[in-house]
Coordinates of C-alpha atoms in Angstrom, one line a residue:
A57 CA 132.4 122.0 196.2
T58 CA 133.7 118.5 196.7
R59 CA 131.9 117.3 193.6
T60 CA 133.4 120.1 191.5
K61 CA 136.8 119.2 192.7
S62 CA 136.4 115.5 191.7
A63 CA 135.1 116.6 188.3
D64 CA 138.1 118.7 187.8
V65 CA 140.4 115.8 188.8
E66 CA 138.6 113.4 186.4
R67 CA 138.9 115.9 183.5
A68 CA 142.6 116.4 184.3
D69 CA 143.1 112.6 184.5
S70 CA 141.4 112.1 181.1
G71 CA 143.8 114.5 179.5
I72 CA 141.1 116.8 178.0
G73 CA 141.7 120.2 179.2
Q74 CA 140.0 123.5 178.2
M75 CA 142.4 124.2 175.3
P76 CA 142.1 120.8 173.7
A77 CA 138.4 120.8 174.1
R78 CA 138.1 124.2 172.3
K79 CA 140.3 122.9 169.5
W80 CA 138.1 119.8 169.1
R81 CA 135.0 121.9 169.0
N82 CA 136.5 124.1 166.4
R83 CA 137.5 121.1 164.2
A84 CA 134.0 119.7 164.6
S85 CA 132.6 123.0 163.6
E86 CA 134.9 123.2 160.5
T87 CA 134.1 119.7 159.5
L88 CA 130.4 120.4 159.7
S89 CA 130.9 123.6 157.7
S90 CA 132.8 121.6 155.0
L91 CA 130.1 118.9 154.8
Q92 CA 127.4 121.6 154.4
A93 CA 129.6 123.3 151.8
W94 CA 130.0 120.0 149.9
E95 CA 126.3 119.4 150.2
A96 CA 125.6 122.8 148.8
H97 CA 127.9 122.1 145.8
R98 CA 127.6 118.4 145.5
P99 CA 128.5 116.9 142.1
C100 CA 125.9 116.3 139.4
T101 CA 124.7 112.7 139.4
D102 CA 124.9 112.5 135.6
C103 CA 128.2 114.2 134.7
G104 CA 130.0 114.6 138.1
E105 CA 130.6 118.3 137.6
R106 CA 129.8 120.9 140.4
D107 CA 128.0 123.6 138.5
L108 CA 124.7 123.1 140.3
P109 CA 122.1 125.8 140.5
G110 CA 121.9 128.2 143.5
E111 CA 120.2 127.4 146.8
T112 CA 117.0 129.2 145.8
D113 CA 116.8 127.2 142.5
V114 CA 117.4 124.0 144.4
Q115 CA 114.5 124.7 146.7
N116 CA 112.2 125.2 143.8
C117 CA 113.2 121.8 142.2
N118 CA 112.2 118.4 143.5
Q119 CA 114.9 116.4 145.3
R120 CA 115.8 114.1 142.4
R121 CA 116.3 116.9 139.8
A122 CA 118.2 119.0 142.5
D123 CA 121.2 116.6 142.1
L124 CA 121.6 117.6 138.4
C125 CA 123.6 120.5 136.9
E126 CA 121.9 122.9 134.6
K127 CA 123.4 121.3 131.5
C128 CA 122.3 117.7 132.4
R129 CA 118.8 119.0 133.4
K130 CA 118.4 120.4 129.9
R131 CA 119.8 117.2 128.4
R132 CA 117.3 115.1 130.3
T133 CA 114.5 117.3 129.1
E134 CA 115.7 117.0 125.5
R135 CA 116.0 113.2 125.8
K136 CA 112.5 113.0 127.2
E137 CA 111.1 115.1 124.3
S138 CA 113.0 113.0 121.8
V139 CA 111.8 109.7 123.2
L140 CA 108.2 110.9 123.3
E141 CA 108.6 112.2 119.7
F142 CA 109.8 108.8 118.6
V143 CA 106.7 107.1 120.2
N144 CA 104.2 109.7 119.1
T145 CA 105.4 109.6 115.5
E146 CA 105.3 105.8 115.5
A147 CA 101.6 106.1 116.7
S148 CA 100.8 108.6 113.9
Y149 CA 102.5 106.3 111.3
G150 CA 100.4 103.4 112.6
E151 CA 97.2 105.5 112.2
D152 CA 98.2 106.2 108.5
L153 CA 98.6 102.4 108.0
R154 CA 95.2 101.8 109.5
I155 CA 93.7 104.4 107.1
I156 CA 95.3 102.6 104.2
K157 CA 93.7 99.4 105.2
E158 CA 90.3 100.5 106.5
E159 CA 89.6 103.5 104.2
F160 CA 91.0 102.2 100.9
Y161 CA 92.0 98.5 100.9
L162 CA 88.8 97.0 102.5
P163 CA 86.3 99.2 100.7
M164 CA 87.9 98.3 97.4
Q165 CA 87.9 94.7 98.3
V166 CA 84.2 94.6 99.4
A167 CA 83.0 96.6 96.4
G168 CA 84.9 94.5 94.0
L169 CA 86.6 97.5 92.4
L170 CA 89.9 95.5 92.1
S171 CA 90.8 91.8 92.0
Q172 CA 92.8 90.3 94.8
E173 CA 95.9 90.2 92.6
Q174 CA 95.5 93.9 91.8
L175 CA 95.1 94.8 95.5
Q176 CA 98.2 92.8 96.3
G177 CA 100.1 94.7 93.6
I178 CA 99.1 98.1 94.9
F179 CA 99.2 97.6 98.7
S180 CA 102.0 95.0 98.8
N181 CA 102.8 93.7 102.3
I182 CA 100.8 96.5 104.1
Q183 CA 99.3 94.0 106.6
E184 CA 102.7 92.8 107.7
L185 CA 103.7 96.4 108.3
I186 CA 100.5 96.9 110.3
D187 CA 101.2 93.9 112.5
L188 CA 104.8 95.0 113.2
N189 CA 103.8 98.5 114.0
E190 CA 101.1 97.4 116.5
S191 CA 103.6 95.1 118.3
F192 CA 106.4 97.7 118.3
L193 CA 104.1 100.5 119.5
E194 CA 102.6 98.2 122.2
I195 CA 106.1 97.6 123.7
L196 CA 107.1 101.2 123.5
Q197 CA 103.9 102.4 125.2
E198 CA 104.3 99.8 128.0
E199 CA 107.9 101.1 128.6
I200 CA 106.6 104.7 128.8
D201 CA 103.8 103.8 131.2
Q202 CA 106.0 101.7 133.4
A203 CA 108.5 104.6 133.7
F204 CA 105.9 107.1 134.7
D205 CA 104.4 104.6 137.2
Q206 CA 107.8 104.2 138.8
G207 CA 108.2 107.9 139.2
D208 CA 110.7 108.2 136.3
D209 CA 109.4 111.5 134.9
D210 CA 112.5 112.0 132.7
L211 CA 112.0 108.5 131.1
M212 CA 115.6 107.6 131.8
T213 CA 114.7 103.9 132.2
V214 CA 113.2 103.8 128.7
C215 CA 115.7 102.1 126.3
I216 CA 114.5 102.8 122.8
G217 CA 117.7 101.3 121.3
E218 CA 117.2 98.0 123.0
I219 CA 113.6 97.8 121.9
F220 CA 114.4 98.8 118.4
L221 CA 117.0 96.0 118.1
E222 CA 114.4 93.5 119.4
F223 CA 112.2 94.4 116.4
V224 CA 115.0 94.6 113.9
N225 CA 113.1 92.0 111.8
M226 CA 110.8 94.8 110.7
L227 CA 113.5 96.3 108.5
P228 CA 113.3 93.5 105.8
A229 CA 109.5 94.1 105.8
F230 CA 110.2 97.8 105.0
Q231 CA 112.6 96.7 102.3
T232 CA 109.9 94.5 100.6
Y233 CA 107.5 97.4 100.6
C234 CA 110.0 100.0 99.3
L235 CA 111.2 97.8 96.5
Q236 CA 107.6 97.3 95.2
Q237 CA 106.7 101.0 95.6
S238 CA 107.5 102.0 92.1
S239 CA 105.5 99.2 90.5
S240 CA 102.6 99.8 92.9
V241 CA 102.3 103.4 91.9
N242 CA 102.5 102.5 88.2
M243 CA 99.8 99.9 88.6
L244 CA 97.5 102.4 90.5
N245 CA 98.0 105.0 87.8
A246 CA 97.1 102.5 85.1
L247 CA 94.1 101.1 86.9
E248 CA 92.8 104.6 87.7
K249 CA 92.8 105.5 84.0
E250 CA 91.2 102.2 83.1
K251 CA 88.4 101.9 85.7
E252 CA 86.0 104.8 86.1
L253 CA 84.5 103.5 89.3
L254 CA 87.9 103.4 91.0
R255 CA 88.6 106.9 89.9
I256 CA 85.3 108.1 91.3
F257 CA 85.9 106.3 94.6
L258 CA 89.3 107.8 95.1
N259 CA 88.1 111.3 94.3
V260 CA 85.1 111.1 96.6
S261 CA 87.2 109.6 99.4
Q262 CA 89.7 112.4 99.2
N263 CA 87.1 115.2 99.2
D264 CA 84.5 113.9 101.5
N265 CA 86.2 111.5 104.0
T266 CA 87.4 113.6 106.9
A267 CA 89.7 110.8 108.1
L268 CA 91.9 111.3 105.1
R269 CA 92.7 115.0 105.8
R270 CA 92.2 115.7 102.1
M271 CA 95.1 113.5 101.2
N272 CA 95.0 111.0 98.3
L273 CA 95.9 107.3 98.3
R274 CA 99.3 107.9 96.8
S275 CA 100.3 110.2 99.8
F276 CA 99.3 107.5 102.3
L277 CA 101.2 104.8 100.3
M278 CA 104.3 106.9 100.9
A279 CA 104.0 106.6 104.7
P280 CA 106.2 103.5 105.1
L281 CA 109.0 105.0 103.0
Q282 CA 108.9 108.3 105.0
R283 CA 108.9 106.4 108.3
V284 CA 111.8 104.1 107.5
T285 CA 114.0 107.1 106.5
K286 CA 113.0 109.0 109.6
Y287 CA 114.2 106.4 112.0
P288 CA 117.9 107.4 111.8
L289 CA 117.0 111.1 112.4
L290 CA 114.9 110.3 115.4
L291 CA 117.6 107.9 116.8
S292 CA 120.2 110.6 116.3
R293 CA 118.3 113.1 118.4
I294 CA 118.0 110.6 121.3
I295 CA 121.7 109.7 121.0
K296 CA 122.7 113.4 121.2
A297 CA 120.7 113.8 124.4
T298 CA 121.9 110.5 126.0
T299 CA 125.1 110.5 128.0
E300 CA 127.6 107.8 127.0
Y301 CA 127.3 106.2 130.5
H302 CA 123.6 105.5 129.9
P303 CA 122.9 101.7 129.5
D304 CA 121.1 102.3 126.2
H305 CA 123.8 104.4 124.5
S306 CA 125.5 101.6 122.7
S307 CA 122.2 100.0 121.6
L308 CA 121.0 103.3 120.2
R309 CA 124.2 103.6 118.1
E310 CA 123.9 100.0 116.9
A311 CA 120.2 100.5 116.0
K312 CA 121.1 103.7 114.0
S313 CA 123.8 101.8 112.2
R314 CA 121.5 98.9 111.4
I315 CA 118.8 101.1 109.9
E316 CA 121.3 103.1 107.8
S317 CA 122.8 99.9 106.4
H318 CA 119.3 98.6 105.4
L319 CA 118.6 101.9 103.7
E320 CA 121.8 101.6 101.7
H321 CA 120.9 98.1 100.8
I322 CA 117.5 99.2 99.6
N323 CA 119.1 101.9 97.4
M324 CA 121.5 99.3 96.0
K325 CA 118.6 97.0 95.2
T326 CA 116.6 99.7 93.5
K327 CA 119.6 100.6 91.3
Q328 CA 120.0 96.9 90.3
E329 CA 116.3 96.7 89.3
G330 CA 116.6 99.9 87.2
N331 CA 114.6 102.2 89.3
T332 CA 115.5 105.9 89.4
W333 CA 114.2 106.7 92.9
T334 CA 116.3 106.2 96.0
L335 CA 115.7 106.6 99.7
R336 CA 117.7 109.1 101.8
S337 CA 121.4 108.4 101.3
F338 CA 123.8 108.0 104.2
R339 CA 127.6 108.1 104.2
Q340 CA 129.0 104.6 104.2
D341 CA 131.9 103.5 106.4
S342 CA 133.5 100.1 106.3
K343 CA 131.2 98.7 109.1
K344 CA 128.1 99.7 107.2
K345 CA 129.4 98.1 104.0
R346 CA 130.0 94.9 105.8
E347 CA 126.5 95.1 107.3
V348 CA 125.0 95.6 103.7
I349 CA 126.9 92.4 102.6
N350 CA 125.5 90.6 105.6
I351 CA 121.9 91.6 104.8
E352 CA 122.4 90.2 101.2
M353 CA 123.7 86.9 102.6
R354 CA 120.8 86.6 105.1
E355 CA 118.3 87.2 102.2
T356 CA 120.0 84.5 100.1
A357 CA 120.0 82.1 103.1
L358 CA 116.3 82.8 104.0
K359 CA 115.2 82.4 100.4
T360 CA 117.1 79.0 100.2
V361 CA 115.7 77.5 103.4
G362 CA 112.2 78.9 103.0
W363 CA 111.6 79.7 106.7
L364 CA 109.5 82.5 108.1
R365 CA 111.6 85.6 108.9
E366 CA 110.1 86.0 112.4
E367 CA 110.9 82.4 113.3
T368 CA 114.5 82.6 112.1
R369 CA 117.6 83.4 114.2
F370 CA 121.0 84.1 112.7
V371 CA 123.2 82.6 115.4
M372 CA 126.6 83.1 113.6
E373 CA 127.8 84.3 110.2
G374 CA 131.2 85.1 108.7
S375 CA 134.0 83.8 106.7
L376 CA 135.4 80.3 107.3
Q377 CA 137.9 78.1 105.4
L378 CA 136.5 74.8 104.2
A379 CA 138.0 71.6 102.9
Q380 CA 136.5 68.3 101.9
P381 CA 139.0 65.5 102.7
P382 CA 139.0 62.6 100.2
D383 CA 139.5 60.0 103.1
G384 CA 140.1 59.8 106.8
Q385 CA 144.0 59.8 106.5
W386 CA 144.2 63.6 106.9
V387 CA 143.7 63.2 110.6
K388 CA 147.0 61.4 110.9
K389 CA 148.8 63.7 108.4
G390 CA 147.3 66.9 109.8
S391 CA 145.3 69.7 108.3
K392 CA 148.3 71.0 106.3
T393 CA 147.6 68.3 103.7
L394 CA 144.1 69.7 103.1
K395 CA 143.2 72.2 100.4
F396 CA 141.1 75.0 102.0
Q397 CA 138.9 77.5 100.2
N398 CA 137.3 80.7 101.7
M399 CA 133.6 80.5 102.2
Q400 CA 130.8 82.6 103.8
V401 CA 129.0 80.5 106.3
L402 CA 125.7 81.2 108.1
L403 CA 124.3 79.3 111.0
L404 CA 120.5 79.6 111.0
V405 CA 118.1 78.3 113.6
N406 CA 114.4 77.9 113.2
M407 CA 112.6 78.5 116.5
K408 CA 109.0 78.7 117.7
R409 CA 108.0 82.1 119.1
V410 CA 107.1 82.1 122.8
S411 CA 105.6 85.5 122.9
E412 CA 103.6 87.2 120.2
S413 CA 104.5 90.7 121.5
S414 CA 108.2 90.3 120.6
L415 CA 109.7 89.1 117.4
D416 CA 113.1 88.3 118.9
S417 CA 112.2 87.0 122.4
A418 CA 114.9 86.9 125.0
E419 CA 113.6 83.4 125.9
P420 CA 113.2 81.7 122.5
G421 CA 111.1 78.6 122.1
P422 CA 112.3 75.1 121.2
V423 CA 114.6 74.6 118.2
K424 CA 112.7 73.2 115.3
D425 CA 115.5 73.1 112.8
A426 CA 119.1 74.3 112.3
V427 CA 121.2 74.5 109.1
L428 CA 124.5 75.7 107.8
V429 CA 124.3 77.7 104.6
L430 CA 127.6 77.8 102.6
I431 CA 127.9 80.7 100.2
R432 CA 130.7 81.4 97.8
D433 CA 132.3 84.8 97.8
K434 CA 130.7 87.3 95.5
N435 CA 131.0 86.7 91.7
N436 CA 129.5 89.1 89.2
G437 CA 127.9 91.1 92.0
K438 CA 125.8 88.1 93.3
F439 CA 126.2 85.4 96.0
H440 CA 126.0 81.8 95.0
L441 CA 125.4 78.7 97.1
L442 CA 128.1 76.1 97.3
R443 CA 125.4 73.4 97.8
E444 CA 122.1 72.9 99.5
P445 CA 122.1 73.8 103.2
L446 CA 123.5 71.3 105.7
R447 CA 120.8 70.2 108.1
L448 CA 122.4 69.7 111.5
S449 CA 119.8 67.1 112.5
N450 CA 121.6 64.8 110.0
C451 CA 125.2 65.8 110.9
I452 CA 127.9 64.8 113.5
V453 CA 130.2 67.6 114.7
S454 CA 133.4 66.6 116.3
T455 CA 137.0 67.5 116.8
D456 CA 140.4 65.8 117.5
P457 CA 142.9 67.0 120.1
D458 CA 145.7 66.6 117.6
C459 CA 144.0 69.0 115.2
D460 CA 142.7 71.7 117.5
D461 CA 142.7 74.4 114.8
T462 CA 139.9 72.6 112.9
F463 CA 136.6 70.8 113.4
E464 CA 134.8 68.2 111.3
L465 CA 131.2 68.1 110.2
I466 CA 130.0 64.8 108.7
E467 CA 126.7 64.6 106.9
I468 CA 125.5 61.0 107.4
R469 CA 125.9 58.8 104.4
R470 CA 127.0 61.8 102.3
E471 CA 129.9 64.2 102.7
A472 CA 132.5 65.3 105.3
F473 CA 133.7 68.9 105.7
V474 CA 136.5 70.3 107.7
F475 CA 136.2 73.9 108.9
R476 CA 138.6 76.4 110.4
D477 CA 138.8 80.1 111.0
S478 CA 141.9 82.3 110.8
D479 CA 141.5 82.9 114.5
R480 CA 141.7 79.7 116.6
A481 CA 139.5 81.0 119.4
R482 CA 136.8 81.8 116.8
T483 CA 137.2 78.3 115.4
H484 CA 136.4 76.9 118.8
H485 CA 133.4 79.2 119.1
W486 CA 132.0 78.0 115.7
F487 CA 132.5 74.4 116.8
R488 CA 130.7 74.9 120.1
Q489 CA 127.7 76.6 118.6
I490 CA 127.3 74.1 115.7
R491 CA 127.7 71.1 118.1
R492 CA 125.1 72.6 120.5
Y493 CA 122.3 72.8 117.9
S494 CA 123.3 69.5 116.3
R495 CA 122.8 67.8 119.7
E496 CA 119.4 69.5 120.2
L497 CA 118.0 67.9 117.0
G498 CA 117.3 64.3 116.1
S499 CA 118.6 61.2 117.9
W500 CA 122.1 62.5 118.4
K501 CA 123.4 59.5 120.4
K502 CA 122.2 57.0 117.7
R503 CA 123.8 59.0 115.0
R504 CA 127.1 59.2 117.0
N505 CA 127.2 55.4 117.7
A506 CA 126.3 54.5 114.2
L507 CA 129.3 56.2 112.7
P508 CA 132.7 54.6 113.1
N509 CA 135.0 57.7 112.8
I510 CA 138.3 58.3 114.6
M511 CA 137.3 61.9 115.4
I512 CA 134.0 60.8 116.8
S513 CA 135.3 57.9 118.8
T514 CA 138.0 59.9 120.6
P515 CA 137.4 60.4 124.3
H516 CA 138.9 63.9 124.1
T517 CA 136.6 66.6 123.0
R518 CA 136.7 70.3 123.2
P519 CA 135.0 71.9 126.2

C-alpha cells in the first residue's frame, strides 16, 4: 500500500495524469495509423504519384517493383523491351555483315571470281562496318550483363544514348557505304551478266546455302542501309519509355538528332551526285540544318589533314572573326583598326586510342598533333579552305590585357592572325583551348622565348 501511494505521488509530481496519458496514447495510435496509411499509399519512386496497386498486388510483386505505380511499371517494361530490341537487332545486323564477308566476299576472293578492285567496288567498306558493329555490340552486351548481375532486371542502368554517342564515329562509315551503294549494285549487275562462274556461284549460294535463308547477295548488301535508317526509330521507342528524369534521357535525344542529321546529309550528297534513291527522310529543324553543315565542314577538314577518323577529335567548331594585322601597331591602336572577316574555324586534335573497345575513349591518349582549319563561308554550295591548316606545334597563342576581346595566333616565321567571337566569353574559351593544345606540342618554351612580340612578352595573361 505504501509503494502504491508513493507511485501515485510520483505520477502526480511528473504532471502526467490519467487523462493526459490517454491523450498521448491516442495521438501515438493516430500517428502510427497515419504512417501505416502513408506506407500503404506511398508515392511512386519514378513519377511521385500515389496510384499504387492494392495491398494484394503489392504482396505479389517484389519489394523494388512494389514502389512503382501501374503506369511506371508498364513504362519500365516497355523500356526494357525497347533496349533489348535495340541490342538484339544490332546482333542480327552483325550476323548479316558476317554472312556478307564469310559467305560471299571470302569465297569470291579465294576462287578468284573477281579481282580485288572489283571486290572493293561491290563490298565497299564492309570490313570497317564489321569492326564497328563488333565493338559497339560488345559494349552494349557488357552493359546488359552488368545490369542483370547487379539485380537491375528492368535495365534502368543501361544508357543506350551515352553508348551511341561514344560510337558516333560509325555514322560517317555508314555514309561512305550508302553513297557507294548505287555504283556497287550497278557493278554487281554488270559483272553477273559478264561472268558465268559468278552467276552460277550466286545462284547455288542462294538455293543451297542454308545460312543465307534463301536471300541473294543484293538483299544482304542492303543491310547497312536498313540498319542506319532504323536507328532513329529504335531510339524513339526508348525515349518514349524513358522518363525525363532518367540520366540517359538527354543523351538519347541527342543521339537521335545526330543520326537524323547524318541521314539528311547522306540524302543531300546523293542528290548532288545525281542518284535518284534516298534514305528515309526526316523533318529538318534549324538545329538539324546546323548539324548537317557541321558534318560537311568536318568532312572537309578530315580530308584536308588526312588523319584517321577514329583518331580525330573535334574539340571546337564554329564561326569566328579573323583579321591579319599588317604590323604590330594594332596592339597600341586597338582591335577597332583591324578589318575582320567571318570564318568557320575547326580545332582538330589527333590522339592515340587508349582502348580498342571504344572509339571515343573518356580517357584519350597523348596528343600527336593539333590544327586549326579555316574555312570560308559557303560559296556555290561548297566550302573552301582559306589556307592550309595551322599546326599548333608551330604557333604561339597569346593575348593582351588591353585587348581582352581578341587573341593572337602567330605562326613562326610566317603569318599572324587575330581572332575574336561575337561573345567575349566564347572568345576566352577558344583562346584557352587553342593555347592548351599549343603548349602540349613541340618545345613551347623555346618557341615563346625565340619570338620578340609585345603580346607574348607581357606578364599578364588570361587565366
